[in-house]
Amino acid sequence: MSDLRVAVLGVGLMGADHVKRIEGRISGARVAVVNDYLTDKADALAATIPGCRSVADPLDAIADPEVDAVLLATPGPTHEKQLLACLDHRKPVLCEKPLTTDPQSSLEVVRREAELGKRLIQVGFMRRFDDEYVALKAMLDEGELGRALVLHCVHRNPAVPHGFDSSNVVRDSLVHEVDVTRFLFDEEVSSVQIVRPTPNSAAPEGLSDPQIAILRTASGRHVDVELFVTTGVAYEVRTEVVGEHGSAMIGLDVGLVRKGAPGVWGGTITPGFRERFGRAYDNEIQRWVDAVRTGLAAGEAATDFTDGPGAWDGYAATVVCEAGVVSLGTGEPVEVTLVDRDSIPGA
Ligand code: ISE
């Protein structure tokens, strides 16, 4: 089968990274179309890739007959329209988080996909493809820690882009820990509370940082997350599960330990999420490309074009984060209410 022709929509930080990845490290796919609201940027990028075109309108890019699949790295508020267009054109799509920016539109996307009877949407929760998370999940599933009771997470960024406010901490950063909770524990989150300790004096106005998130799962398990996005240090993501028969931790950056100047030893801390999760992104995109090609090769009968978290996972994460944003205002726990999944056959 010939290479999958992918349209990458949005070629900012993440989208441009994916373009490089597909062109350089992923087999069975090529970037056929790029699109960005900054058309000059898309034009310039397309000119560097053999056989690639820049298409000005994202909906035209989705409809393009020479596009087999779509990678959405556009701003969250544009996702709903673009995802629905992908469904209309039966184009498999990998959508960077968030699925959409509010629970109602996320649910609409879940419903529309379910009506088609085909899983076309994969959501870019890349941590599920990270070797350390995969090992932790396997350890839990094999029962090595006994019943898991508590999850402690640390999520620190050295800095965030200009304009990143308190709600972005919930929607852009906590969202990953919400998905990690659902992935590791295989159950939904039932409540969320955001606590705001003494703020970092270096945090810009409008950004309450750090924040502590406390999640409770449907069966009553506890999750706490330290979110601190202006540390000025490096990127640190640590996850510790405490079970009835012990605990396990990942994210310690203990790759290479070097003895440096006299009296000093240590390694390096990852500078950012693209470096920390680089291999996870590669695995994620390769497995998505393979799943889409398998689906396309199966023709009309194919019902699954994904290999990873889907629209429901995106919906669930959005509902939790929007409850988190409410709690950000009150400091109180907020209940999370999802629709009954069984009421949407195929979701
Ligand atoms: C960013 O948007 C991401 O998705 C990163 O994975 C996350 O760690 C970071 O906090 C977010 O701002």
mmCIF file of C-alpha atoms and ligand atoms in Angstrom:
data_model
loop_
_atom_site.group_PDB
_atom_site.id
_atom_site.type_symbol
_atom_site.label_atom_id
_atom_site.label_comp_id
_atom_site.label_asym_id
_atom_site.label_seq_id
_atom_site.Cartn_x
_atom_site.Cartn_y
_atom_site.Cartn_z
ATOM 1 C CA MET A 1 0.000 0.000 0.000
ATOM 2 C CA SER A 2 1.275 3.494 -0.782
ATOM 3 C CA ASP A 3 2.154 5.991 1.915
ATOM 4 C CA LEU A 4 -0.700 7.521 3.921
ATOM 5 C CA ARG A 5 -1.213 11.125 2.770
ATOM 6 C CA VAL A 6 -1.583 13.193 5.917
ATOM 7 C CA ALA A 7 -2.828 16.775 6.205
ATOM 8 C CA VAL A 8 -1.325 18.526 9.219
ATOM 9 C CA LEU A 9 -3.581 21.362 10.323
ATOM 10 C CA GLY A 10 -1.862 23.936 12.522
ATOM 11 C CA VAL A 11 1.903 24.115 12.196
ATOM 12 C CA GLY A 12 2.776 25.910 15.425
ATOM 13 C CA LEU A 13 5.038 24.251 17.996
ATOM 14 C CA MET A 14 3.289 20.864 18.098
ATOM 15 C CA GLY A 15 2.129 20.688 14.485
ATOM 16 C CA ALA A 16 5.579 21.575 13.125
ATOM 17 C CA ASP A 17 7.068 18.940 15.406
ATOM 18 C CA HIS A 18 4.666 16.344 13.984
ATOM 19 C CA VAL A 19 5.516 17.365 10.413
ATOM 20 C CA LYS A 20 9.203 16.772 11.151
ATOM 21 C CA ARG A 21 8.354 13.472 12.833
ATOM 22 C CA ILE A 22 6.227 12.157 9.940
ATOM 23 C CA GLU A 23 8.787 13.216 7.358
ATOM 24 C CA GLY A 24 11.816 11.951 9.273
ATOM 25 C CA ARG A 25 10.931 9.075 11.559
ATOM 26 C CA ILE A 26 7.531 7.601 10.756
ATOM 27 C CA SER A 27 7.175 4.905 8.122
ATOM 28 C CA GLY A 28 4.177 4.508 5.827
ATOM 29 C CA ALA A 29 3.119 8.165 5.834
ATOM 30 C CA ARG A 30 4.012 11.488 4.295
ATOM 31 C CA VAL A 31 2.829 15.041 4.812
ATOM 32 C CA ALA A 32 0.740 15.832 1.729
ATOM 33 C CA VAL A 33 -0.884 19.064 2.933
ATOM 34 C CA VAL A 34 -0.159 21.657 5.597
ATOM 35 C CA ASN A 35 -2.452 24.417 6.802
ATOM 36 C CA ASP A 36 -2.161 27.255 9.279
ATOM 37 C CA TYR A 37 -4.016 30.479 9.931
ATOM 38 C CA LEU A 38 -0.614 32.062 9.328
ATOM 39 C CA THR A 39 -0.619 31.182 5.637
ATOM 40 C CA ASP A 40 2.948 32.405 5.035
ATOM 41 C CA LYS A 41 4.189 29.992 7.646
ATOM 42 C CA ALA A 42 2.353 27.059 6.045
ATOM 43 C CA ASP A 43 3.536 28.091 2.558
ATOM 44 C CA ALA A 44 7.151 28.278 3.724
ATOM 45 C CA LEU A 45 6.951 24.886 5.413
ATOM 46 C CA ALA A 46 5.267 23.211 2.410
ATOM 47 C CA ALA A 47 8.068 24.475 0.203
ATOM 48 C CA THR A 48 10.581 22.437 2.226
ATOM 49 C CA ILE A 49 8.716 19.112 1.840
ATOM 50 C CA PRO A 50 8.698 17.247 -1.470
ATOM 51 C CA GLY A 51 5.136 16.722 -2.769
ATOM 52 C CA CYS A 52 3.541 18.846 -0.063
ATOM 53 C CA ARG A 53 1.023 21.646 -0.676
ATOM 54 C CA SER A 54 -0.190 24.437 1.545
ATOM 55 C CA VAL A 55 -3.998 24.768 1.646
ATOM 56 C CA ALA A 56 -5.371 27.995 3.105
ATOM 57 C CA ASP A 57 -8.751 26.781 4.408
ATOM 58 C CA PRO A 58 -8.664 23.942 6.978
ATOM 59 C CA LEU A 59 -12.026 22.606 5.783
ATOM 60 C CA ASP A 60 -10.712 22.428 2.199
ATOM 61 C CA ALA A 61 -7.669 20.558 3.490
ATOM 62 C CA ILE A 62 -9.929 18.014 5.210
ATOM 63 C CA ALA A 63 -12.097 17.570 2.103
ATOM 64 C CA ASP A 64 -9.114 17.304 -0.245
ATOM 65 C CA PRO A 65 -9.365 14.040 -2.229
ATOM 66 C CA GLU A 66 -5.595 13.663 -2.007
ATOM 67 C CA VAL A 67 -5.684 13.584 1.795
ATOM 68 C CA ASP A 68 -6.242 10.210 3.494
ATOM 69 C CA ALA A 69 -6.010 11.294 7.136
ATOM 70 C CA VAL A 70 -5.788 14.438 9.225
ATOM 71 C CA LEU A 71 -3.597 15.470 12.131
ATOM 72 C CA LEU A 72 -5.193 18.366 14.043
ATOM 73 C CA ALA A 73 -2.784 20.608 15.907
ATOM 74 C CA THR A 74 -4.933 23.716 15.577
ATOM 75 C CA PRO A 75 -6.167 25.821 18.531
ATOM 76 C CA GLY A 76 -8.784 24.027 20.685
ATOM 77 C CA PRO A 77 -11.710 26.352 19.837
ATOM 78 C CA THR A 78 -11.499 25.309 16.157
ATOM 79 C CA HIS A 79 -11.566 21.553 16.843
ATOM 80 C CA GLU A 80 -15.323 20.961 16.929
ATOM 81 C CA LYS A 81 -15.924 22.203 13.392
ATOM 82 C CA GLN A 82 -12.830 20.483 12.044
ATOM 83 C CA LEU A 83 -13.592 17.160 13.753
ATOM 84 C CA LEU A 84 -17.161 17.172 12.455
ATOM 85 C CA ALA A 85 -15.818 17.861 8.952
ATOM 86 C CA CYS A 86 -13.451 14.885 9.312
ATOM 87 C CA LEU A 87 -16.431 12.707 10.295
ATOM 88 C CA ASP A 88 -18.504 14.019 7.361
ATOM 89 C CA HIS A 89 -15.700 13.104 4.978
ATOM 90 C CA ARG A 90 -14.969 9.829 6.830
ATOM 91 C CA LYS A 91 -11.368 10.934 7.335
ATOM 92 C CA PRO A 92 -9.458 9.347 10.226
ATOM 93 C CA VAL A 93 -8.080 12.060 12.479
ATOM 94 C CA LEU A 94 -5.576 12.369 15.266
ATOM 95 C CA CYS A 95 -6.610 15.377 17.346
ATOM 96 C CA GLU A 96 -4.234 17.025 19.787
ATOM 97 C CA LYS A 97 -5.963 17.762 23.105
ATOM 98 C CA PRO A 98 -8.456 19.134 23.869
ATOM 99 C CA LEU A 99 -11.053 17.217 21.887
ATOM 100 C CA THR A 100 -13.120 20.413 22.084
ATOM 101 C CA THR A 101 -13.245 23.195 24.646
ATOM 102 C CA ASP A 102 -16.588 22.435 26.333
ATOM 103 C CA PRO A 103 -18.483 19.315 27.424
ATOM 104 C CA GLN A 104 -21.510 19.874 25.144
ATOM 105 C CA SER A 105 -19.529 20.067 21.922
ATOM 106 C CA SER A 106 -17.290 17.167 23.004
ATOM 107 C CA LEU A 107 -20.390 15.069 23.589
ATOM 108 C CA GLU A 108 -21.771 16.055 20.196
ATOM 109 C CA VAL A 109 -18.533 14.828 18.588
ATOM 110 C CA VAL A 110 -18.774 11.532 20.527
ATOM 111 C CA ARG A 111 -22.398 11.105 19.378
ATOM 112 C CA ARG A 112 -21.715 11.923 15.724
ATOM 113 C CA GLU A 113 -18.813 9.482 15.569
ATOM 114 C CA ALA A 114 -20.873 6.765 17.280
ATOM 115 C CA GLU A 115 -23.687 7.253 14.731
ATOM 116 C CA LEU A 116 -21.242 6.433 11.939
ATOM 117 C CA GLY A 117 -20.349 3.139 13.603
ATOM 118 C CA LYS A 118 -16.664 3.790 12.922
ATOM 119 C CA ARG A 119 -13.903 4.886 15.274
ATOM 120 C CA LEU A 120 -12.254 7.652 13.276
ATOM 121 C CA ILE A 121 -11.047 9.944 16.063
ATOM 122 C CA GLN A 122 -7.941 9.394 18.163
ATOM 123 C CA VAL A 123 -7.016 11.951 20.826
ATOM 124 C CA GLY A 124 -3.385 12.931 21.378
ATOM 125 C CA PHE A 125 -2.893 11.854 24.947
ATOM 126 C CA MET A 126 0.694 10.848 24.202
ATOM 127 C CA ARG A 127 1.631 9.725 27.687
ATOM 128 C CA ARG A 128 -0.204 6.444 27.049
ATOM 129 C CA PHE A 129 2.581 5.706 24.536
ATOM 130 C CA ASP A 130 5.469 6.550 26.871
ATOM 131 C CA ASP A 131 7.564 3.522 27.904
ATOM 132 C CA GLU A 132 7.466 4.425 31.595
ATOM 133 C CA TYR A 133 3.677 4.876 31.734
ATOM 134 C CA VAL A 134 3.237 1.678 29.732
ATOM 135 C CA ALA A 135 5.435 -0.208 32.255
ATOM 136 C CA LEU A 136 3.540 1.283 35.196
ATOM 137 C CA LYS A 137 0.206 0.342 33.653
ATOM 138 C CA ALA A 138 1.414 -3.229 33.011
ATOM 139 C CA MET A 139 2.600 -3.489 36.620
ATOM 140 C CA LEU A 140 -0.812 -2.402 37.867
ATOM 141 C CA ASP A 141 -2.709 -4.692 35.501
ATOM 142 C CA GLU A 142 -0.565 -7.634 36.573
ATOM 143 C CA GLY A 143 -1.457 -6.871 40.188
ATOM 144 C CA GLU A 144 2.146 -6.424 41.332
ATOM 145 C CA LEU A 145 1.221 -3.534 43.635
ATOM 146 C CA GLY A 146 -1.997 -5.123 44.764
ATOM 147 C CA ARG A 147 -5.005 -2.835 44.639
ATOM 148 C CA ALA A 148 -3.921 0.707 43.734
ATOM 149 C CA LEU A 149 -5.154 3.253 46.262
ATOM 150 C CA VAL A 150 -3.466 6.582 45.692
ATOM 151 C CA LEU A 151 -1.798 8.456 42.823
ATOM 152 C CA HIS A 152 0.632 11.331 43.444
ATOM 153 C CA CYS A 153 1.546 13.443 40.428
ATOM 154 C CA VAL A 154 3.973 16.298 39.910
ATOM 155 C CA HIS A 155 3.644 18.420 36.766
ATOM 156 C CA ARG A 156 6.181 21.236 36.497
ATOM 157 C CA ASN A 157 7.006 23.401 33.523
ATOM 158 C CA PRO A 158 9.989 25.756 33.468
ATOM 159 C CA ALA A 159 7.811 28.422 31.818
ATOM 160 C CA VAL A 160 4.610 28.807 29.842
ATOM 161 C CA PRO A 161 3.716 30.886 26.788
ATOM 162 C CA HIS A 162 2.631 34.489 27.132
ATOM 163 C CA GLY A 163 -1.063 34.745 28.043
ATOM 164 C CA PHE A 164 -1.216 31.354 29.800
ATOM 165 C CA ASP A 165 -3.663 31.963 32.665
ATOM 166 C CA SER A 166 -4.941 30.046 35.699
ATOM 167 C CA SER A 167 -7.567 28.163 33.698
ATOM 168 C CA ASN A 168 -4.914 27.036 31.184
ATOM 169 C CA VAL A 169 -3.133 25.258 34.025
ATOM 170 C CA VAL A 170 -6.260 23.127 34.362
ATOM 171 C CA ARG A 171 -7.151 22.786 30.695
ATOM 172 C CA ASP A 172 -3.650 22.375 29.211
ATOM 173 C CA SER A 173 -1.615 20.809 32.000
ATOM 174 C CA LEU A 174 -3.955 19.043 34.448
ATOM 175 C CA VAL A 175 -5.766 17.482 31.475
ATOM 176 C CA HIS A 176 -2.816 15.088 31.017
ATOM 177 C CA GLU A 177 -3.003 13.956 34.636
ATOM 178 C CA VAL A 178 -6.756 13.440 34.243
ATOM 179 C CA ASP A 179 -6.072 11.145 31.315
ATOM 180 C CA VAL A 180 -3.253 9.390 33.201
ATOM 181 C CA THR A 181 -5.668 8.756 36.083
ATOM 182 C CA ARG A 182 -8.297 7.286 33.761
ATOM 183 C CA PHE A 183 -5.631 5.251 31.914
ATOM 184 C CA LEU A 184 -3.916 3.812 34.986
ATOM 185 C CA PHE A 185 -7.012 3.219 37.093
ATOM 186 C CA ASP A 186 -9.446 2.281 34.307
ATOM 187 C CA GLU A 187 -12.262 4.293 35.816
ATOM 188 C CA GLU A 188 -13.804 7.734 35.589
ATOM 189 C CA VAL A 189 -13.033 10.744 37.762
ATOM 190 C CA SER A 190 -15.981 11.695 39.951
ATOM 191 C CA SER A 191 -14.862 14.967 41.531
ATOM 192 C CA VAL A 192 -12.174 17.593 41.275
ATOM 193 C CA GLN A 193 -10.958 20.322 43.589
ATOM 194 C CA ILE A 194 -8.355 22.975 42.897
ATOM 195 C CA VAL A 195 -6.487 24.484 45.828
ATOM 196 C CA ARG A 196 -4.364 27.585 45.405
ATOM 197 C CA PRO A 197 -1.394 27.846 47.782
ATOM 198 C CA THR A 198 0.807 30.940 48.200
ATOM 199 C CA PRO A 199 1.589 32.013 44.642
ATOM 200 C CA ASN A 200 5.030 32.073 43.107
ATOM 201 C CA SER A 201 6.056 35.721 43.055
ATOM 202 C CA ALA A 202 7.606 35.156 39.618
ATOM 203 C CA ALA A 203 4.262 34.085 38.091
ATOM 204 C CA PRO A 204 2.745 36.691 35.763
ATOM 205 C CA GLU A 205 -0.499 38.439 36.642
ATOM 206 C CA GLY A 206 -3.566 36.324 35.955
ATOM 207 C CA LEU A 207 -1.693 33.101 36.601
ATOM 208 C CA SER A 208 -2.308 31.429 39.924
ATOM 209 C CA ASP A 209 0.723 29.179 40.232
ATOM 210 C CA PRO A 210 1.249 26.640 41.760
ATOM 211 C CA GLN A 211 -2.113 24.884 41.967
ATOM 212 C CA ILE A 212 -2.923 21.626 43.722
ATOM 213 C CA ALA A 213 -5.585 19.442 42.154
ATOM 214 C CA ILE A 214 -7.345 16.750 44.158
ATOM 215 C CA LEU A 215 -9.286 14.181 42.166
ATOM 216 C CA ARG A 216 -11.483 11.398 43.415
ATOM 217 C CA THR A 217 -12.326 8.455 41.215
ATOM 218 C CA ALA A 218 -15.674 6.680 40.913
ATOM 219 C CA SER A 219 -14.536 3.921 43.288
ATOM 220 C CA GLY A 220 -13.164 6.455 45.802
ATOM 221 C CA ARG A 221 -9.445 6.447 44.972
ATOM 222 C CA HIS A 222 -7.451 9.597 45.694
ATOM 223 C CA VAL A 223 -5.252 11.499 43.225
ATOM 224 C CA ASP A 224 -3.271 14.623 44.005
ATOM 225 C CA VAL A 225 -1.397 16.716 41.492
ATOM 226 C CA GLU A 226 1.059 19.529 42.044
ATOM 227 C CA LEU A 227 0.860 21.823 39.033
ATOM 228 C CA PHE A 228 3.633 24.393 38.926
ATOM 229 C CA VAL A 229 4.248 25.943 35.533
ATOM 230 C CA THR A 230 6.695 28.765 36.224
ATOM 231 C CA THR A 231 9.472 26.945 38.085
ATOM 232 C CA GLY A 232 12.228 28.441 35.958
ATOM 233 C CA VAL A 233 14.039 25.109 36.270
ATOM 234 C CA ALA A 234 13.114 22.377 33.783
ATOM 235 C CA TYR A 235 10.288 20.039 32.759
ATOM 236 C CA GLU A 236 9.410 17.575 35.494
ATOM 237 C CA VAL A 237 6.605 15.047 35.312
ATOM 238 C CA ARG A 238 6.572 12.418 38.046
ATOM 239 C CA THR A 239 3.902 9.885 38.839
ATOM 240 C CA GLU A 240 3.768 7.612 41.867
ATOM 241 C CA VAL A 241 1.181 4.918 42.451
ATOM 242 C CA VAL A 242 0.685 3.630 45.976
ATOM 243 C CA GLY A 243 -0.913 0.218 46.207
ATOM 244 C CA GLU A 244 -1.742 -2.293 48.906
ATOM 245 C CA HIS A 245 1.536 -4.143 48.185
ATOM 246 C CA GLY A 246 3.965 -1.293 47.612
ATOM 247 C CA SER A 247 4.480 1.715 45.408
ATOM 248 C CA ALA A 248 6.085 2.558 42.066
ATOM 249 C CA MET A 249 7.304 5.842 40.654
ATOM 250 C CA ILE A 250 8.195 7.060 37.148
ATOM 251 C CA GLY A 251 9.661 10.282 35.767
ATOM 252 C CA LEU A 252 12.865 10.468 37.776
ATOM 253 C CA ASP A 253 15.133 11.467 34.861
ATOM 254 C CA VAL A 254 17.679 8.863 35.903
ATOM 255 C CA GLY A 255 18.910 7.967 32.431
ATOM 256 C CA LEU A 256 22.602 8.752 32.726
ATOM 257 C CA VAL A 257 24.271 9.647 35.986
ATOM 258 C CA ARG A 258 27.530 11.486 35.456
ATOM 259 C CA LYS A 259 30.236 12.468 37.879
ATOM 260 C CA GLY A 260 31.014 16.078 37.120
ATOM 261 C CA ALA A 261 33.078 18.636 38.955
ATOM 262 C CA PRO A 262 34.697 17.402 42.198
ATOM 263 C CA GLY A 263 32.040 16.580 44.754
ATOM 264 C CA VAL A 264 29.199 16.749 42.237
ATOM 265 C CA TRP A 265 27.252 13.986 40.538
ATOM 266 C CA GLY A 266 24.021 13.882 38.587
ATOM 267 C CA GLY A 267 22.343 13.842 35.217
ATOM 268 C CA THR A 268 20.298 16.223 33.153
ATOM 269 C CA ILE A 269 16.679 17.247 33.602
ATOM 270 C CA THR A 270 14.505 17.319 30.505
ATOM 271 C CA PRO A 271 14.041 20.868 29.223
ATOM 272 C CA GLY A 272 10.490 20.537 27.852
ATOM 273 C CA PHE A 273 7.609 18.224 27.023
ATOM 274 C CA ARG A 274 8.676 17.719 23.413
ATOM 275 C CA GLU A 275 11.967 16.247 24.631
ATOM 276 C CA ARG A 276 10.505 14.311 27.598
ATOM 277 C CA PHE A 277 7.777 12.731 25.487
ATOM 278 C CA GLY A 278 9.564 12.684 22.103
ATOM 279 C CA ARG A 279 9.621 8.898 21.874
ATOM 280 C CA ALA A 280 6.039 8.694 23.117
ATOM 281 C CA TYR A 281 4.934 11.046 20.315
ATOM 282 C CA ASP A 282 6.854 8.906 17.787
ATOM 283 C CA ASN A 283 5.165 5.722 19.056
ATOM 284 C CA GLU A 284 1.785 7.413 19.105
ATOM 285 C CA ILE A 285 1.999 8.670 15.516
ATOM 286 C CA GLN A 286 3.514 5.445 14.170
ATOM 287 C CA ARG A 287 0.766 3.343 15.742
ATOM 288 C CA TRP A 288 -1.908 5.744 14.506
ATOM 289 C CA VAL A 289 -0.498 5.623 10.939
ATOM 290 C CA ASP A 290 -0.398 1.815 11.072
ATOM 291 C CA ALA A 291 -3.982 1.629 12.372
ATOM 292 C CA VAL A 292 -5.292 4.014 9.705
ATOM 293 C CA ARG A 293 -3.509 2.110 6.918
ATOM 294 C CA THR A 294 -4.901 -1.179 8.193
ATOM 295 C CA GLY A 295 -8.382 0.358 8.308
ATOM 296 C CA LEU A 296 -8.132 1.819 4.817
ATOM 297 C CA ALA A 297 -6.832 -1.459 3.417
ATOM 298 C CA ALA A 298 -9.891 -3.235 4.836
ATOM 299 C CA GLY A 299 -12.202 -0.967 2.793
ATOM 300 C CA GLU A 300 -15.859 -0.275 3.600
ATOM 301 C CA ALA A 301 -16.035 -2.993 6.254
ATOM 302 C CA ALA A 302 -13.437 -1.301 8.472
ATOM 303 C CA THR A 303 -14.777 0.062 11.736
ATOM 304 C CA ASP A 304 -11.637 1.154 13.582
ATOM 305 C CA PHE A 305 -8.994 3.589 12.382
ATOM 306 C CA THR A 306 -7.424 4.229 15.785
ATOM 307 C CA ASP A 307 -4.988 2.649 18.196
ATOM 308 C CA GLY A 308 -5.259 4.665 21.371
ATOM 309 C CA PRO A 309 -7.547 6.995 23.306
ATOM 310 C CA GLY A 310 -10.684 7.998 21.449
ATOM 311 C CA ALA A 311 -13.433 10.605 21.428
ATOM 312 C CA TRP A 312 -14.933 9.350 24.698
ATOM 313 C CA ASP A 313 -11.593 9.822 26.458
ATOM 314 C CA GLY A 314 -11.409 13.356 25.087
ATOM 315 C CA TYR A 315 -14.969 14.056 26.247
ATOM 316 C CA ALA A 316 -14.328 12.688 29.753
ATOM 317 C CA ALA A 317 -11.165 14.775 30.122
ATOM 318 C CA THR A 318 -12.976 17.931 28.988
ATOM 319 C CA VAL A 319 -15.786 17.409 31.509
ATOM 320 C CA VAL A 320 -13.286 16.939 34.368
ATOM 321 C CA CYS A 321 -11.273 20.012 33.366
ATOM 322 C CA GLU A 322 -14.340 22.231 33.051
ATOM 323 C CA ALA A 323 -15.366 21.119 36.563
ATOM 324 C CA GLY A 324 -11.789 21.970 37.586
ATOM 325 C CA VAL A 325 -12.151 25.474 36.199
ATOM 326 C CA VAL A 326 -15.311 25.923 38.318
ATOM 327 C CA SER A 327 -13.393 24.742 41.391
ATOM 328 C CA LEU A 328 -10.585 27.161 40.556
ATOM 329 C CA GLY A 329 -13.075 29.944 41.309
ATOM 330 C CA THR A 330 -14.514 28.525 44.534
ATOM 331 C CA GLY A 331 -11.792 26.293 45.954
ATOM 332 C CA GLU A 332 -14.487 23.690 46.645
ATOM 333 C CA PRO A 333 -14.725 20.138 45.260
ATOM 334 C CA VAL A 334 -16.918 19.978 42.158
ATOM 335 C CA GLU A 335 -18.732 16.837 41.115
ATOM 336 C CA VAL A 336 -18.051 15.476 37.652
ATOM 337 C CA THR A 337 -21.080 14.247 35.748
ATOM 338 C CA LEU A 338 -20.651 12.295 32.546
ATOM 339 C CA VAL A 339 -23.522 11.034 30.437
ATOM 340 C CA ASP A 340 -24.115 7.309 30.706
ATOM 341 C CA ARG A 341 -21.743 5.801 28.145
ATOM 342 C CA ASP A 342 -24.080 2.882 27.516
ATOM 343 C CA SER A 343 -26.733 5.340 26.329
ATOM 344 C CA ILE A 344 -24.558 6.035 23.251
ATOM 345 C CA PRO A 345 -24.102 2.704 21.475
ATOM 346 C CA GLY A 346 -20.664 2.604 19.889
ATOM 347 C CA ALA A 347 -19.155 5.338 22.078
HETATM 348 C C1 ISE B 1 1.275 21.713 27.195
HETATM 349 O O1 ISE B 1 0.193 22.233 26.465
HETATM 350 C C2 ISE B 1 1.283 20.233 27.079
HETATM 351 O O2 ISE B 1 0.449 19.612 26.492
HETATM 352 C C3 ISE B 1 2.336 19.566 27.874
HETATM 353 O O3 ISE B 1 2.333 18.183 27.694
HETATM 354 C C4 ISE B 1 2.092 19.900 29.313
HETATM 355 O O4 ISE B 1 3.034 19.268 30.126
HETATM 356 C C5 ISE B 1 2.169 21.401 29.519
HETATM 357 O O5 ISE B 1 1.955 21.694 30.893
HETATM 358 C C6 ISE B 1 1.102 22.089 28.661
HETATM 359 O O6 ISE B 1 1.221 23.478 28.794
#
